[in-house]
Tab-separated table of C-alpha atoms in Angstrom:
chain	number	residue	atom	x	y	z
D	1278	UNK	CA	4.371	-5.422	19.381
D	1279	UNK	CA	4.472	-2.279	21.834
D	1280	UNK	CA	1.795	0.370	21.762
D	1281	UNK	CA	4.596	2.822	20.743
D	1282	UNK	CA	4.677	4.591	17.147
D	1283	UNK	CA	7.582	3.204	16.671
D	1284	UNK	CA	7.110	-0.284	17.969
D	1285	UNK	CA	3.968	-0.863	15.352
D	1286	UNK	CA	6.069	0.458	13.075
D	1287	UNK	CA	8.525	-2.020	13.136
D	1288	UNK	CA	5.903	-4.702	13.558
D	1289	UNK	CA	4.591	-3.469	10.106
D	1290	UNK	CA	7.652	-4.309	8.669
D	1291	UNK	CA	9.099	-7.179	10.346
D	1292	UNK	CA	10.911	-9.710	8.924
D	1293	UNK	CA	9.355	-11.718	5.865
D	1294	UNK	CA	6.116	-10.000	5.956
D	1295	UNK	CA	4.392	-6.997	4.290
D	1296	UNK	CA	1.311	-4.770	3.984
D	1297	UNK	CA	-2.365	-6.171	2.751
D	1298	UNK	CA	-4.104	-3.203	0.725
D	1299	UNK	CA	-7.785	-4.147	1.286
D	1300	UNK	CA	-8.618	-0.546	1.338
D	1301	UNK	CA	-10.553	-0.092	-1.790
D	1302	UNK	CA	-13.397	2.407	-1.735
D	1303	UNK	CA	-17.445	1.180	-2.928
D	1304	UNK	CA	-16.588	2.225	-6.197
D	1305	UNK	CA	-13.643	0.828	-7.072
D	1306	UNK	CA	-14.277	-2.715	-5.309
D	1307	UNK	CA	-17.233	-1.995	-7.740
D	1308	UNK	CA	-14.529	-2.551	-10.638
D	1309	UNK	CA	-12.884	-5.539	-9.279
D	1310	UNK	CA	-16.450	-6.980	-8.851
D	1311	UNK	CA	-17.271	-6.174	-12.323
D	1312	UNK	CA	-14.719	-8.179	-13.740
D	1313	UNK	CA	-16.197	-11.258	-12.159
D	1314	UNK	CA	-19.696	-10.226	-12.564
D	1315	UNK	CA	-20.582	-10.125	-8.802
D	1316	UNK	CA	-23.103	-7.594	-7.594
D	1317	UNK	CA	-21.650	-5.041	-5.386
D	1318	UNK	CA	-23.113	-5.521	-2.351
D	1319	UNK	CA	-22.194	-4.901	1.061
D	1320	UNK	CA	-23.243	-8.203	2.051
D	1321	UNK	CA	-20.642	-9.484	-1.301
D	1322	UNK	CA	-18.091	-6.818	-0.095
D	1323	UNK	CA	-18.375	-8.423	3.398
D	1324	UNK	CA	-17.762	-12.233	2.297
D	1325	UNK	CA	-14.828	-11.108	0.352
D	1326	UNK	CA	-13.085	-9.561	3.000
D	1327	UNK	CA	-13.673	-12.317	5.046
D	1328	UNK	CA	-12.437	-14.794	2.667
D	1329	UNK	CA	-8.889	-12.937	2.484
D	1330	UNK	CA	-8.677	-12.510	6.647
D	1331	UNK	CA	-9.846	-16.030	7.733
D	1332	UNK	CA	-6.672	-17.557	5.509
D	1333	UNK	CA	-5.271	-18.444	8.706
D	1334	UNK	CA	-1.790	-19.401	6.830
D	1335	UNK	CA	-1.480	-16.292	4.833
D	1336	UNK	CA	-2.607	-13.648	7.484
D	1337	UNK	CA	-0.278	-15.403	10.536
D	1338	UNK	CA	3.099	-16.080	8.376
D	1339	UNK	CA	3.222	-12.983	5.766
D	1340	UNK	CA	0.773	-10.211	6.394
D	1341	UNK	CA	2.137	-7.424	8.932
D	1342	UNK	CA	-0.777	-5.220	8.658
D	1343	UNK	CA	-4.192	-4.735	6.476
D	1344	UNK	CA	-5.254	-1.363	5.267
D	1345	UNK	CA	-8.965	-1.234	5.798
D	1346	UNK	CA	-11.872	1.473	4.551
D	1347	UNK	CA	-14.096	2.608	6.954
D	1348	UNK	CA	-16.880	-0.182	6.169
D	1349	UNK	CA	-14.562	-2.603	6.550
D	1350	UNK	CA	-13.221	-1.659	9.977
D	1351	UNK	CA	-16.157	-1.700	11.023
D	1352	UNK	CA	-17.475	-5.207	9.824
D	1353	UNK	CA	-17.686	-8.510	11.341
D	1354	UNK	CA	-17.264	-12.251	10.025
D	1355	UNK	CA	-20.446	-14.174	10.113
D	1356	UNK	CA	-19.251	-15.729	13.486
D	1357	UNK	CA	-19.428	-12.402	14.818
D	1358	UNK	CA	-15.787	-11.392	15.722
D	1359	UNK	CA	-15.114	-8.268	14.278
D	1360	UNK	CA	-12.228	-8.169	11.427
D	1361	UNK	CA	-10.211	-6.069	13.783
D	1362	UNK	CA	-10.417	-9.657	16.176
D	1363	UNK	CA	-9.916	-11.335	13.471
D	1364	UNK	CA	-6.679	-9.002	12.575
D	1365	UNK	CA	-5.199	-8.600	16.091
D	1366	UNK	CA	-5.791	-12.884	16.489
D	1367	UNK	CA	-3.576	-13.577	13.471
D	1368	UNK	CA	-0.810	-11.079	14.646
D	1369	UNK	CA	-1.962	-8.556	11.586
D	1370	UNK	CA	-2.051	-4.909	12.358
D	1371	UNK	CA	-5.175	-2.994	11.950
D	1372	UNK	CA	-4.982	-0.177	9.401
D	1373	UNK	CA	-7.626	2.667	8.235
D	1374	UNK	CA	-7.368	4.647	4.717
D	1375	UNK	CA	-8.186	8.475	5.974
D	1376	UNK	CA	-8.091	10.537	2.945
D	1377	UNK	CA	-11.212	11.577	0.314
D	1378	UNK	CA	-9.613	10.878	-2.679
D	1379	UNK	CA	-7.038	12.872	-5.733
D	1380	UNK	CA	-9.071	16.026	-6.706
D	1381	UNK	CA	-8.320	18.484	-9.273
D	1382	UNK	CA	-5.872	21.353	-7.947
D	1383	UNK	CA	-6.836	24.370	-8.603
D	1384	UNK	CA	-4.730	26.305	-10.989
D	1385	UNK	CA	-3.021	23.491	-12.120
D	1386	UNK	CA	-4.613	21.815	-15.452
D	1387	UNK	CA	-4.064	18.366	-15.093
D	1388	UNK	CA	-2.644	17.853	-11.253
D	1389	UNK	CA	-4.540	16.512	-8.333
D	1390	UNK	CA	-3.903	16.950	-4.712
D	1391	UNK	CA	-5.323	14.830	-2.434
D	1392	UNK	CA	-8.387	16.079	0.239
D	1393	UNK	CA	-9.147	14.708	3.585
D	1394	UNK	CA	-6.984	16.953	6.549
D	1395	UNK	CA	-10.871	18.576	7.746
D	1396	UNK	CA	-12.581	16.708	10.351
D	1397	UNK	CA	-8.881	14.466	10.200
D	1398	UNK	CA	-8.195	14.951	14.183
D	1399	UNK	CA	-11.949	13.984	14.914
D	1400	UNK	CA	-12.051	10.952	12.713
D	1401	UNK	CA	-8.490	9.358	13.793
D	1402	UNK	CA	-9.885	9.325	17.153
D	1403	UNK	CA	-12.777	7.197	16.391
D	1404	UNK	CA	-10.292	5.075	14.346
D	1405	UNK	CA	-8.297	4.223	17.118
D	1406	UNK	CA	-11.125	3.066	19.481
D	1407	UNK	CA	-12.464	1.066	16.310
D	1408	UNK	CA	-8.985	-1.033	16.749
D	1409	UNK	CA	-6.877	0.963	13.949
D	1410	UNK	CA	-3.365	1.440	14.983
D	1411	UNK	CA	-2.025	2.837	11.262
D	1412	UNK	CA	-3.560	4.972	8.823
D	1413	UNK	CA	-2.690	5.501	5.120
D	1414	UNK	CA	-2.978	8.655	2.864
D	1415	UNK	CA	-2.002	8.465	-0.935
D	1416	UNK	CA	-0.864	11.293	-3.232
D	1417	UNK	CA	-1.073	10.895	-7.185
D	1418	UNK	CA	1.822	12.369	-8.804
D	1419	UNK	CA	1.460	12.531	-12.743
D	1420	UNK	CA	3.825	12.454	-15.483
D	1421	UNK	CA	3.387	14.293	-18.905
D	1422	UNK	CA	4.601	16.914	-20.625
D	1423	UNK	CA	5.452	19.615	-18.417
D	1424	UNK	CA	4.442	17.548	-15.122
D	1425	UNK	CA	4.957	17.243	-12.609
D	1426	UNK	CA	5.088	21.078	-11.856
D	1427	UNK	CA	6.703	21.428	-7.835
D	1428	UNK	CA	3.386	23.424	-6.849
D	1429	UNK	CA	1.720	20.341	-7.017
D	1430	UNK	CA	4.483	18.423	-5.466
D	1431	UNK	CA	4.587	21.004	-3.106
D	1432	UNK	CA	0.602	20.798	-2.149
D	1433	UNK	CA	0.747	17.211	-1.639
D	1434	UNK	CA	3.639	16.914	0.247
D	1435	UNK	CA	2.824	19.372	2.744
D	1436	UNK	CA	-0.790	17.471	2.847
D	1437	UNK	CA	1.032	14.412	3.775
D	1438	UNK	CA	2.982	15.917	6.685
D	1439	UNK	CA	0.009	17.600	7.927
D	1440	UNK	CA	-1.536	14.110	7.770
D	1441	UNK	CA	1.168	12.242	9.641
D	1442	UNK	CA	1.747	14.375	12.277
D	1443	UNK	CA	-2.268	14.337	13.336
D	1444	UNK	CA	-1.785	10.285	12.807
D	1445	UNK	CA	0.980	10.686	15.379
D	1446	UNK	CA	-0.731	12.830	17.706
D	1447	UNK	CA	-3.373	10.425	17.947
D	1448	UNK	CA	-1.139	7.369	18.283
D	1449	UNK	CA	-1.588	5.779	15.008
D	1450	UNK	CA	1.420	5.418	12.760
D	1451	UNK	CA	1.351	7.207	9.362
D	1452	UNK	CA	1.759	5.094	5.577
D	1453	UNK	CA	3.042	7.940	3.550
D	1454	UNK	CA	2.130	7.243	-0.036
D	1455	UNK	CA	3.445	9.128	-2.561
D	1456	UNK	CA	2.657	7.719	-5.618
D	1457	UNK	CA	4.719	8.610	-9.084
D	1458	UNK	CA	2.058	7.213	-11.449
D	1459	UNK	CA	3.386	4.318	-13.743
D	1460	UNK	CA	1.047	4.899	-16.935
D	1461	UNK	CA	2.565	7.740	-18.450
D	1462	UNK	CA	0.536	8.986	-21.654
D	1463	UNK	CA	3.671	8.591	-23.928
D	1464	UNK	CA	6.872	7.190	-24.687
D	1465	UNK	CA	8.794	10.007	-22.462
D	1466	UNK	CA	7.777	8.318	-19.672
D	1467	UNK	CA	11.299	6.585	-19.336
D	1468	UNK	CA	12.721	5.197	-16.511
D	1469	UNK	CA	15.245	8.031	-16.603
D	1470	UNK	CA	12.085	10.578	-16.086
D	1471	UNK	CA	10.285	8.396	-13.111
D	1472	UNK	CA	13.611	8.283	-11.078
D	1473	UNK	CA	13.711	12.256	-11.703
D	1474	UNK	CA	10.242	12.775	-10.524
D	1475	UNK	CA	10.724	10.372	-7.589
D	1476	UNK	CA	13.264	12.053	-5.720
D	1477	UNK	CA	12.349	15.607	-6.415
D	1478	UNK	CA	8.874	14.084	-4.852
D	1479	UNK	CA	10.591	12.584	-2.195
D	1480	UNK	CA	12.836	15.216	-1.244
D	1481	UNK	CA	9.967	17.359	-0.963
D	1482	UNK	CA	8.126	15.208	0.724
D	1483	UNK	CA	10.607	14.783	3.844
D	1484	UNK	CA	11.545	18.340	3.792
D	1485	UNK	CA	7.569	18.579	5.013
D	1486	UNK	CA	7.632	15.741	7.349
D	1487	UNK	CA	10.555	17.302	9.142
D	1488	UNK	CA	9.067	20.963	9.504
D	1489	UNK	CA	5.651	19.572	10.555
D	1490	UNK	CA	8.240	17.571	13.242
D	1491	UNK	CA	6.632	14.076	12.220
D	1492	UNK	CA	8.873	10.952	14.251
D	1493	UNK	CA	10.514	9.569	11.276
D	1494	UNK	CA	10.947	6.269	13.452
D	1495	UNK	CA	7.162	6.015	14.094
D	1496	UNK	CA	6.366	6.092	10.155
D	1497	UNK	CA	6.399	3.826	6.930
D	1498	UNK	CA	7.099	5.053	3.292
D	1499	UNK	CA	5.066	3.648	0.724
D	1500	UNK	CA	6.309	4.723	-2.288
D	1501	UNK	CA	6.253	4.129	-6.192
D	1502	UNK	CA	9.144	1.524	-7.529
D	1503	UNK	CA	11.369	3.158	-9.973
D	1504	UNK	CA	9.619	1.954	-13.156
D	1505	UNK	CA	9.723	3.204	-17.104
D	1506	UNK	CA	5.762	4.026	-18.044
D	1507	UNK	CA	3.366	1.290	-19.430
D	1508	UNK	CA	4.126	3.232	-22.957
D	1509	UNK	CA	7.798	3.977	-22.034
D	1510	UNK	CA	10.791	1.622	-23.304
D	1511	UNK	CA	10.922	-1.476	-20.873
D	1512	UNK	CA	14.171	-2.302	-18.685
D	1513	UNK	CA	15.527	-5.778	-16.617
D	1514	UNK	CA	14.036	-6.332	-13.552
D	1515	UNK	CA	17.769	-6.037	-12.121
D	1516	UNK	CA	17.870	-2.192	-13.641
D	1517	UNK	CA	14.416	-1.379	-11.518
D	1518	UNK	CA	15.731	-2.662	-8.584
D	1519	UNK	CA	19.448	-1.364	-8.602
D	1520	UNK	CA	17.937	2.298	-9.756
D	1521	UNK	CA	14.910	2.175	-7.180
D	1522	UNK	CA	17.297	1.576	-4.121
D	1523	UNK	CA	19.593	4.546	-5.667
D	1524	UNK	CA	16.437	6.793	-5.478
D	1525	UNK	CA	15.691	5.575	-1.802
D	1526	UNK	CA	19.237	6.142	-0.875
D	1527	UNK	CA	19.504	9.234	-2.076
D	1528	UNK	CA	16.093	10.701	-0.198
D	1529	UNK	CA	15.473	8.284	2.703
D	1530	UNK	CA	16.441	9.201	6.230
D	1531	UNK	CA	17.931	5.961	8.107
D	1532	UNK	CA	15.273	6.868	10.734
D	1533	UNK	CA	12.814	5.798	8.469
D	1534	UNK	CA	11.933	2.035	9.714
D	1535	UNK	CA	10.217	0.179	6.594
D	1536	UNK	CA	9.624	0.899	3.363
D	1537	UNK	CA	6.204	-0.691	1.964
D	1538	UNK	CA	6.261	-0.583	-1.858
D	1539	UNK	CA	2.761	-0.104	-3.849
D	1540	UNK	CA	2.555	-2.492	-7.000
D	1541	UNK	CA	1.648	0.658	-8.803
D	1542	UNK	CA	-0.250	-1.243	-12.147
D	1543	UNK	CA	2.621	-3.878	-12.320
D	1544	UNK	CA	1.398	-7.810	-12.749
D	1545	UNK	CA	2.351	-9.938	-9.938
D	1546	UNK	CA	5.179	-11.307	-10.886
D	1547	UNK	CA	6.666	-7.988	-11.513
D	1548	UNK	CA	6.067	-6.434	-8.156
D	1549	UNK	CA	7.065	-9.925	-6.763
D	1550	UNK	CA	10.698	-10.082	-8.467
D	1551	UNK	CA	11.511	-6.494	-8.332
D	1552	UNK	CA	11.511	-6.549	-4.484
D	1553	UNK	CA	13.228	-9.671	-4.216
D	1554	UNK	CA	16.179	-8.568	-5.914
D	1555	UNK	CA	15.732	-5.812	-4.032
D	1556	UNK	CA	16.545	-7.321	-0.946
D	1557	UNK	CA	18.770	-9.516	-2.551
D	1558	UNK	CA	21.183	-6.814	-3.700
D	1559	UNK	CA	20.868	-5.394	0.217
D	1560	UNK	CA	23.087	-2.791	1.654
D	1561	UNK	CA	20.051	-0.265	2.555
D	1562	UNK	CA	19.107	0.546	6.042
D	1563	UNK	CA	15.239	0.189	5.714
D	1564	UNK	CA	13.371	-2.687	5.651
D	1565	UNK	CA	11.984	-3.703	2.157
D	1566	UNK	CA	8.662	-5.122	1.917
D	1567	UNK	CA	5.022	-4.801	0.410
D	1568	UNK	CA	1.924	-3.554	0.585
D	1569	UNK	CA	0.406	-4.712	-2.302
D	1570	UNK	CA	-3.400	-4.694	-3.305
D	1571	UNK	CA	-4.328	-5.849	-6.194
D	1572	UNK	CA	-0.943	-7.748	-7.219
D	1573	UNK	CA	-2.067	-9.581	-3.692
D	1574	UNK	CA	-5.466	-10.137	-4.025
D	1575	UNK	CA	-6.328	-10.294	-8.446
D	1576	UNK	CA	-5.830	-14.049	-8.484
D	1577	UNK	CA	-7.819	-14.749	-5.005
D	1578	UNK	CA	-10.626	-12.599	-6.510
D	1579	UNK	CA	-10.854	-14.661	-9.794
D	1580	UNK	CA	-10.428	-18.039	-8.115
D	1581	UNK	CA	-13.705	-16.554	-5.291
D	1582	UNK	CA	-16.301	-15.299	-8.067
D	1583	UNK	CA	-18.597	-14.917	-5.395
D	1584	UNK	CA	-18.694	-18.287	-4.263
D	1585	UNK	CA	-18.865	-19.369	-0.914
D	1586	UNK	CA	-18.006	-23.272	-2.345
D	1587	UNK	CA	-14.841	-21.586	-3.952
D	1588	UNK	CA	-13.306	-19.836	-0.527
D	1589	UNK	CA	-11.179	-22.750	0.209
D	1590	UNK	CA	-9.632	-21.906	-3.852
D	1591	UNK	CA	-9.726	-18.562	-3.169
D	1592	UNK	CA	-8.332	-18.550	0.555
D	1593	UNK	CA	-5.370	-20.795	-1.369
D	1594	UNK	CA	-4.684	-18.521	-4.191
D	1595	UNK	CA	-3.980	-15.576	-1.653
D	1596	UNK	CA	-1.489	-17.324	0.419
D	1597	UNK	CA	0.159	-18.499	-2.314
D	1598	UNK	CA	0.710	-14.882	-3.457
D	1599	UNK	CA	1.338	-13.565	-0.020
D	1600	UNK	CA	3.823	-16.478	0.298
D	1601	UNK	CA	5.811	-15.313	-2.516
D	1602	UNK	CA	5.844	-11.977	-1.454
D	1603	UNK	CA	7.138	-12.477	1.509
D	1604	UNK	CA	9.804	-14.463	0.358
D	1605	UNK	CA	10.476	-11.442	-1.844
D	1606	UNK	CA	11.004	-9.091	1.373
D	1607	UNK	CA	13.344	-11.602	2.515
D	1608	UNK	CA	15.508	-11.915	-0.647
D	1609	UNK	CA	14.536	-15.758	-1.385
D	1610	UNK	CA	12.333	-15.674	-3.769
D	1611	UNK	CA	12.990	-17.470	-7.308
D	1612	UNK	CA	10.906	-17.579	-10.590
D	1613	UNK	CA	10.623	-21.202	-9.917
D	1614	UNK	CA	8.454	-20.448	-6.668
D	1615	UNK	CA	5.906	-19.517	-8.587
D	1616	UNK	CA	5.306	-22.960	-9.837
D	1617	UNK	CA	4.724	-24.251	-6.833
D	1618	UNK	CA	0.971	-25.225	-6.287
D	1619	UNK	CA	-1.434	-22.458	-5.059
C-alpha cells in the first residue's frame, strides 16, 4: 500500500476483502453488551476488540481496513502493542469515525443532519499521528411520508463534502456514508421508493463532493443497498442486487475506486448474498465489497459473552463470517458456504 489517497484507497478495497465496522460509540456497544449481559466497561470494551483483531486468519485474508472510535484507536492489547500495531501487522488499514452523531435539523420535523465539521481539521491531525489513515462520517436519510425533503439531503450532503475534503487535506481517505434508512415506518417503504431516495441522495451527494473539489480516486462510498423497508413488501435477493447496481450506475463516477456497502439492519445472510450476486452479475467499474458491523461481528459477540475461555469460539465465529464475506466481494459465495463449520 502507498501513502497516497488513492493508493489506501485501493488497498481498502482490494480484491476479496472488505471493511470491519468496529466503530460503535460507549452507548451503543452498551446495547450489544446488553444483549449478552456483559457490563460495559472499558476494560470489557477493550477485550472485545481485542478478541476480533488478534483473529490472525480473519484480519490477514478478508479485512482491508477497521473503522475504529476514538477509545479504540487509542487502546492496546494486553501484550502492549497498540491495535493500530496490531492493524498495520495483519495488513488491515487503520480507520477513525470523526463525526458527533444524527441531530435534529432545525426546521425540519423529523430529519437529522449529522454534526462534527468544528474542531474537524484539528482532530484529523491527531488521528493521523495516532496511526489512522481513513476516516468515516455517516448521514441518516429517513423515509416517511413526505421524506426525505432535499433540504435535508441537501444539509448532509454538503456536510459530507466538507468532511472529505478536510480528510483529504490531511491525508486520510474519506468513507462517505450516506445512509437511506431500511426501517421505514410503513408499508410505502417499497423498494421502488428506496431506489428513488437513493439516487436523488446520491446525486446530491457527488454534486457536493465535486464543488468542494474532493479526489474522487482517493475516496470510498459506503452506501445503503437498494432494499424494500422492514414493513415494506419483500423482493428476491437477485431483484436487490440487479436494482442496487442500476442505482450505482446511474450516480457513481468511474473515478470512484470501491464501494463498501453498510448491512443497514439486514441479517447476515442477507448482506452476505446480496453482494455476492452482486459481483456475480459484474459489469460495474467499482469494486464491490463490505464494511459490515454488526452482520460481521453479532455471531462473534454471542459466541464471546465476556469470556476470555470462549475467545478461541468467538475469534472462530468472526472469521467464519468475514470468510463468507469476502467470498461475497469476489462473486463465490454459495448458500452452502454457510454450512461450513465456524
Amino acid at each position: 500500500m502507498t501513502e497516497t489517497l488513492a493508493g489506501i484507497a485501493k488497498a481498502m478495497v482490494q480484491d476479496g476483502q472488505g471493511i470491519l465496522a468496529a466503530d460503535e460509540s460507549t452507548g451503543t456497544i452498551k446495547k450489544r453488551f446488553d444483549q449478552i449481559g456483559v457490563e460495559n466497561t472499558e476494560e470489557n470494551r477493550r477485550a472485545y476488540r481485542e478478541m476480533l483483531f488478534t483473529a490472525d486468519e480473519a484480519m490477514k485474508n478478508y479485512v482491508s481496513g477497521v473503522i475504529l472510535y476514538d477509545e479504540t484507536l487509542r487502546q492496546s492489547a494486553k501484550s502492549g502493542r497498540t491495535f493500530v500495531e496490531i492493524m498495520k501487522a495483519s495488513g488491515s488499514v487503520p480507520g477513525i469515525k470523526v463525526d458527533m452523531g444524527a441531530k435534529p435539523l432545525a426546521g425540519f420535523p423529523g430529519e437529522k443532519v449529522t454534526e462534527g465539521l468544528d474542531g474537524l481539521r484539528e482532530r484529523l491531525k491527531e488521528y493521523y499521528e495516532l496511526g489512522a489513515r481513513f476516516a468515516k462520517w455517516r448521514a441518516v436519510i429517513d423515509i416517511a411520508e413526505g421524506l426525505p425533503t432535499r433540504g435535508a439531503l441537501a444539509a448532509n450532503a454538503h456536510a459530507l463534502a466538507r468532511y472529505a475534503t478536510l480528510c483529504q487535506e490531511a491525508g486520510i481517505v474519506p468513507i462517505v456514508e450516506p445512509e437511506v434508512i431500511m426501517d421505514g415506518p410503513n408499508s410505502g417503504h417499497t423498494i421502488e421508493r428506496c431506489y428513488e431516495v437513493t439516487e436523488l441522495a446520491l446525486n446530491m451527494v457527488f454534486d457536493e463532493l465535486f464543488a468542494q473539489r474532493v479526489d474522487l480516486t482517493g475516496m470510498v462510498l459506503k452506501p445503503n443497498m437498494v432494499v424494500p423497508g422492514q414493513k415494506g413488501p419483500q423482493v428476491q435477493a437477485e431483484t436487490v442486487a440487479e436494482m442496487t447496481i442500476a442505482c450505482l450506475k446511474a450516480t457513481v463516477p468511474p473515478a470512484v475506486p470501491g464501494i463498501a456497502f453498510l448491512s443497514g439492519g439486514q441479517s447476515d445472510e442477507a448482506a452476505t448474498e446480496h453482494l455476492a450476486i452482486m459481483n456475480k452479475i459484474g459489469g460495474f467499474p467499482w469494486k464491490m465489497t463490505f464494511s459490515y458491523g454488526r452482520a460481521l461481528q453479532q455471531a462473534a459477540l454471542k459466541a464471546w459473552g465476556g469470556r476470555e475461555e470462549n475467545v478461541p469460539a468467538a475469534q472462530a465465529a468472526f472469521t467464519h463470517r468475514a470468510r463468507m464475506n469476502g467470498r461475497a466481494a469476489t462473486g463465490t459465495w454459495s448458500p452452502e458456504d454457510e454450512r461450513e463449520a465456524a
